Amino acid sequence: MRLLSYQLGSCVRAALLSQEQWVVDIAAAYERARRAGTGFRLVNLPSAVLELLQMWDVAVEELRRLQEWCTGREMELHADAIAFPVQEVTIVAPLQPRSLRDGYAFRQHVEAARRSRGLPMIPEYDLFPVFYFSNHQAVTGPGPVAVQLRHLERLDFELECAIVIGRPGKNIPAAVADRFIAGFMIMNDWSARELQAQEMKLNLGPAKGKDFATSLGPWIVTPDELEDRIIPGPNGNHYDLQMQASLNGEQISQDRLCNMTWTFAQLIERVSYGAWILPGDVIGSGTCATGCLLELNGTGVFSPPRWLQPGDTVELTIERLGTLRNTVVLASEEAQY
């Protein structure tokens, strides 16, 4: 099942992707299905993805029933402005997260990035999965990503996978943590490398080098869609999915999600130690191997180095999860109040 958000006038509404072609409005379709007397259990379903996640254990079963009911009825629903061809709607970020954390789970990327700066690998990397908090209020979906002038000083993308939490928990062991995942998304952790390098000399951050934009999308894919790609283990599942990035139509990055050193379950275990995780929290994997210009420049793939400029289009693709496409645009420097 693929869950997304789309723009309808001035409102953002939750939808299902049906048969890869149709965006079906969840709240409106559920109301129609209930009137048809098809045995749905709830009075209604919310029109926002975050509200659906807050009742996920109940909502997910109703959503599966709804998707089954909608399949084959898309043209009928389209006539009543309940379903729309996917190319005719504006898809936005699947949700505005309650919180946004990002991990550091691909060892190969960490090694390569440190090697390019003349630094050895740190042994502490193998002790526990580390993460940082990013700006959950600066999340975008597919489409333009506005940056300031100083962000263009070595502007970079990062190819990542993210999970969204579907049930609350605290002190969750990795052995059961996969049960808390409502779904998976593609994540682009936009990075202003010059700002990042300056501020991290103070041994704090990343801050302004990261907090201006994170792109998520194009939709949330539920775990059942990935069952045949699971590699189970005592510390949670790995997922054997191809990852790749393209810049202006040229493929420049490739890895597999199963190459994560730390699993999402281990990230959840670490994140939830002494702290509640809640439905709608998002946790990123960290950058995969070759998944950013910093690494590609540092390892000599590009010489002279390449960095992003206004007008550049970055496409991140993860098998089964889709493609997240963004174009860099320059924002105004004027103060806003």
XYZ file of C-alpha atoms in Angstrom:
337
model
C 0.000 0.000 0.000
C 1.217 3.489 -0.902
C 0.034 6.420 1.181
C 0.586 9.995 0.019
C -0.482 13.603 0.418
C -1.652 15.846 -2.401
C -2.614 19.476 -2.793
C -6.305 20.181 -3.368
C -6.849 23.932 -3.590
C -5.463 25.367 -0.367
C -5.728 22.024 1.475
C -3.372 19.059 1.757
C -5.215 15.733 1.844
C -4.288 12.092 2.378
C -4.637 9.673 -0.512
C -3.911 6.144 -1.662
C -2.008 5.378 -4.844
C -4.192 2.911 -6.736
C -2.823 0.707 -9.519
C 0.208 3.022 -9.870
C -1.990 5.476 -11.803
C -4.643 6.982 -9.553
C -4.584 9.235 -6.503
C -7.651 8.317 -4.431
C -8.745 10.719 -1.700
C -8.960 8.618 1.458
C -11.604 10.503 3.450
C -13.924 11.009 0.468
C -13.523 7.457 -0.829
C -14.144 5.999 2.624
C -17.358 7.993 2.956
C -18.484 6.707 -0.446
C -17.589 3.111 0.419
C -19.488 3.253 3.724
C -22.586 4.585 1.975
C -22.353 1.594 -0.335
C -22.825 -0.642 2.716
C -19.587 -2.577 2.381
C -18.980 -3.357 6.057
C -16.324 -0.803 6.979
C -15.847 -0.497 10.734
C -15.270 3.229 11.341
C -17.511 6.261 10.953
C -14.834 7.986 8.886
C -11.118 8.156 8.157
C -9.082 11.337 8.671
C -8.038 13.471 5.725
C -4.432 13.914 6.963
C -1.663 11.309 6.952
C -0.414 12.273 10.419
C -3.885 11.681 11.878
C -4.027 8.277 10.181
C -0.663 7.363 11.720
C -1.942 8.336 15.159
C -4.554 5.569 14.865
C -2.417 3.318 12.683
C -3.202 -0.119 14.142
C -6.887 0.427 13.335
C -6.487 2.620 10.260
C -4.139 0.335 8.349
C -6.694 -2.480 8.138
C -9.432 -0.090 7.026
C -7.084 1.392 4.423
C -6.391 -2.059 3.001
C -10.115 -2.727 2.734
C -10.597 0.666 1.137
C -7.862 0.087 -1.426
C -9.419 -3.232 -2.392
C -12.837 -1.567 -2.742
C -11.428 1.271 -4.879
C -9.538 -0.994 -7.278
C -11.479 -1.089 -10.531
C -13.720 1.830 -9.505
C -11.213 4.606 -10.244
C -13.041 5.989 -13.289
C -16.301 6.117 -11.345
C -14.548 7.880 -8.458
C -12.837 10.230 -10.899
C -16.215 11.354 -12.211
C -17.079 12.464 -8.674
C -13.699 14.155 -8.014
C -12.628 11.477 -5.531
C -9.863 9.951 -7.667
C -7.448 11.731 -10.003
C -4.820 10.604 -12.531
C -1.487 10.799 -10.731
C 0.009 13.116 -13.354
C -2.781 15.668 -12.798
C -2.254 16.328 -9.088
C 0.467 18.034 -7.094
C 2.034 15.490 -4.761
C 3.582 17.036 -1.647
C 5.542 15.534 1.254
C 3.704 12.453 2.593
C 3.509 14.113 6.012
C 4.897 16.908 8.136
C 6.686 14.795 10.763
C 6.263 15.231 14.492
C 10.043 14.944 14.708
C 12.888 14.245 12.289
C 16.025 12.296 13.153
C 18.746 11.155 10.795
C 21.102 8.242 11.304
C 24.614 7.358 10.121
C 24.032 3.730 9.266
C 26.141 3.033 6.142
C 29.715 2.297 7.193
C 31.108 2.476 3.650
C 29.906 6.063 3.269
C 31.381 7.068 6.622
C 34.733 5.463 5.777
C 34.910 7.069 2.327
C 33.919 10.513 3.572
C 36.531 10.410 6.340
C 39.199 9.031 4.014
C 38.621 11.907 1.598
C 39.404 14.328 4.449
C 42.546 12.407 5.441
C 40.908 10.991 8.574
C 40.973 7.376 9.815
C 37.788 5.467 10.557
C 36.631 6.018 14.123
C 36.347 2.778 16.161
C 33.425 4.234 18.128
C 31.280 3.854 15.010
C 30.851 0.167 15.846
C 29.633 0.755 19.396
C 26.120 2.061 18.706
C 24.079 3.738 15.941
C 24.320 7.507 16.183
C 21.777 10.069 14.967
C 21.004 13.776 15.096
C 17.829 15.863 15.098
C 17.015 17.834 11.958
C 14.335 20.438 11.236
C 10.941 18.743 10.935
C 9.412 22.097 9.947
C 11.549 22.350 6.791
C 10.285 19.186 5.098
C 9.404 19.336 1.411
C 8.085 16.785 -1.039
C 8.759 16.370 -4.754
C 9.293 19.552 -6.752
C 11.307 22.729 -6.215
C 13.598 23.099 -3.201
C 14.365 26.716 -2.331
C 17.837 27.503 -0.982
C 19.579 30.684 0.108
C 22.693 32.096 -1.519
C 25.079 30.769 1.145
C 23.629 27.283 0.818
C 25.095 27.235 -2.702
C 28.607 27.164 -1.243
C 29.078 23.428 -1.905
C 25.388 22.482 -1.976
C 24.872 18.715 -1.861
C 22.185 16.034 -1.859
C 22.132 12.832 0.209
C 20.464 9.607 -0.918
C 18.721 7.995 2.047
C 15.779 5.837 3.065
C 13.519 6.932 5.916
C 10.989 5.170 8.103
C 7.894 6.638 9.704
C 6.766 5.373 13.107
C 3.241 3.984 13.451
C 2.899 3.230 17.176
C 4.266 4.745 20.397
C 7.007 3.104 22.418
C 9.951 3.575 24.754
C 13.029 1.407 25.450
C 12.165 -0.798 22.462
C 14.529 -3.742 21.864
C 15.760 -4.206 18.312
C 14.296 -7.720 18.215
C 10.751 -6.293 18.077
C 11.390 -2.784 16.743
C 10.409 -3.509 13.120
C 6.800 -3.777 14.340
C 6.830 -0.035 15.026
C 7.504 0.892 11.388
C 4.406 2.108 9.537
C 6.239 2.589 6.265
C 9.254 3.604 4.215
C 10.042 6.696 2.130
C 12.876 8.125 0.081
C 14.742 10.925 1.831
C 17.012 13.653 0.451
C 18.984 15.272 3.262
C 20.029 18.500 1.541
C 23.390 19.725 2.832
C 25.245 23.046 2.611
C 28.762 21.691 3.039
C 30.562 24.998 3.585
C 28.212 26.043 6.394
C 28.327 22.521 7.811
C 32.143 22.456 7.849
C 32.379 25.861 9.519
C 29.963 25.150 12.347
C 31.135 21.597 13.076
C 34.608 22.896 13.894
C 32.906 23.914 17.139
C 32.061 20.230 17.789
C 28.346 20.913 17.579
C 25.863 20.339 14.792
C 25.079 19.848 11.983
C 22.855 22.904 12.271
C 22.574 25.566 9.551
C 24.286 23.233 7.115
C 21.256 20.933 7.265
C 18.186 22.642 8.686
C 16.973 24.491 5.581
C 15.419 21.530 3.725
C 14.791 17.798 3.854
C 12.756 16.189 1.074
C 10.575 13.123 1.688
C 8.456 11.113 -0.717
C 6.969 10.542 -3.061
C 4.815 8.356 -0.781
C 4.910 6.033 2.232
C 5.205 2.350 1.310
C 3.920 -0.082 3.943
C 6.171 -2.955 5.099
C 4.006 -5.676 3.527
C 5.070 -4.373 0.092
C 8.673 -5.329 0.918
C 8.174 -8.746 2.512
C 9.926 -10.633 -0.295
C 12.992 -8.371 0.060
C 13.508 -8.839 3.797
C 16.787 -10.271 5.080
C 15.902 -11.167 8.680
C 18.423 -11.056 11.501
C 18.635 -11.015 15.297
C 18.931 -7.217 15.259
C 16.032 -6.587 12.912
C 15.463 -6.707 9.192
C 17.612 -5.585 6.317
C 15.839 -4.802 3.032
C 17.438 -5.755 -0.280
C 16.443 -2.770 -2.415
C 18.498 -1.004 -5.064
C 19.219 2.690 -4.449
C 20.420 5.173 -7.049
C 20.771 8.901 -7.631
C 20.797 10.887 -10.865
C 21.847 14.484 -11.469
C 20.273 16.160 -14.503
C 19.475 12.745 -15.957
C 22.941 11.224 -15.379
C 23.152 8.358 -12.873
C 25.967 9.098 -10.438
C 25.247 6.950 -7.346
C 24.273 3.354 -6.647
C 24.071 1.153 -3.552
C 21.704 -1.298 -1.879
C 19.657 -0.643 1.239
C 20.725 -3.999 2.690
C 24.258 -2.577 3.027
C 23.202 -0.634 6.124
C 25.603 -1.500 8.933
C 22.954 -0.659 11.510
C 19.374 -1.790 10.874
C 16.340 0.443 11.246
C 15.415 -1.736 14.233
C 18.720 -0.878 15.896
C 18.150 2.807 15.164
C 14.719 2.561 16.802
C 16.251 0.815 19.816
C 18.780 3.618 20.207
C 16.325 6.455 19.552
C 13.760 5.070 22.015
C 16.193 4.498 24.878
C 14.804 6.677 27.671
C 12.589 8.578 25.215
C 9.194 7.978 23.648
C 8.878 7.599 19.918
C 5.472 8.573 18.579
C 3.397 8.002 15.440
C 4.565 10.419 12.787
C 8.201 10.509 13.918
C 10.579 10.061 10.973
C 14.033 8.447 11.158
C 16.461 8.553 8.228
C 19.039 5.893 7.462
C 21.906 8.250 6.754
C 23.633 8.485 3.388
C 24.306 5.310 1.440
C 27.673 4.580 -0.199
C 28.342 6.975 -3.121
C 25.116 8.757 -2.152
C 26.351 12.365 -2.103
C 28.669 14.709 -3.976
C 30.900 15.098 -0.905
C 31.874 11.445 -1.165
C 32.033 11.372 -4.973
C 34.238 14.471 -5.076
C 36.456 13.219 -2.275
C 37.067 9.865 -3.931
C 37.968 11.429 -7.268
C 34.855 10.447 -9.199
C 34.437 14.105 -10.168
C 37.449 16.242 -10.955
C 37.061 19.154 -10.724
C 34.489 18.761 -7.929
C 30.801 19.111 -8.734
C 28.273 20.859 -6.501
C 24.609 21.660 -7.022
C 23.474 24.890 -8.661
C 20.055 26.496 -9.270
C 18.252 24.600 -12.018
C 19.872 21.257 -11.196
C 17.454 18.339 -10.867
C 18.207 15.501 -8.450
C 16.326 12.212 -8.788
C 16.589 9.664 -5.981
C 15.218 6.201 -6.689
C 14.794 3.285 -4.320
C 13.390 0.050 -5.669
C 9.722 -0.425 -4.666
C 9.623 3.063 -3.087
C 9.559 5.118 -6.299
C 11.498 8.203 -7.394
C 11.816 11.488 -5.504
C 12.532 14.311 -7.955
C 13.595 17.812 -6.861
C 14.932 20.902 -8.620
C 17.109 23.476 -6.855
C 15.790 27.062 -6.966
C 17.252 30.201 -5.415
C 15.123 31.885 -2.738
C 14.935 35.580 -1.931
C 17.299 36.927 0.729
C 14.669 39.409 1.956
C 13.552 39.241 5.584
C 10.088 37.787 6.148
C 7.831 38.471 9.128
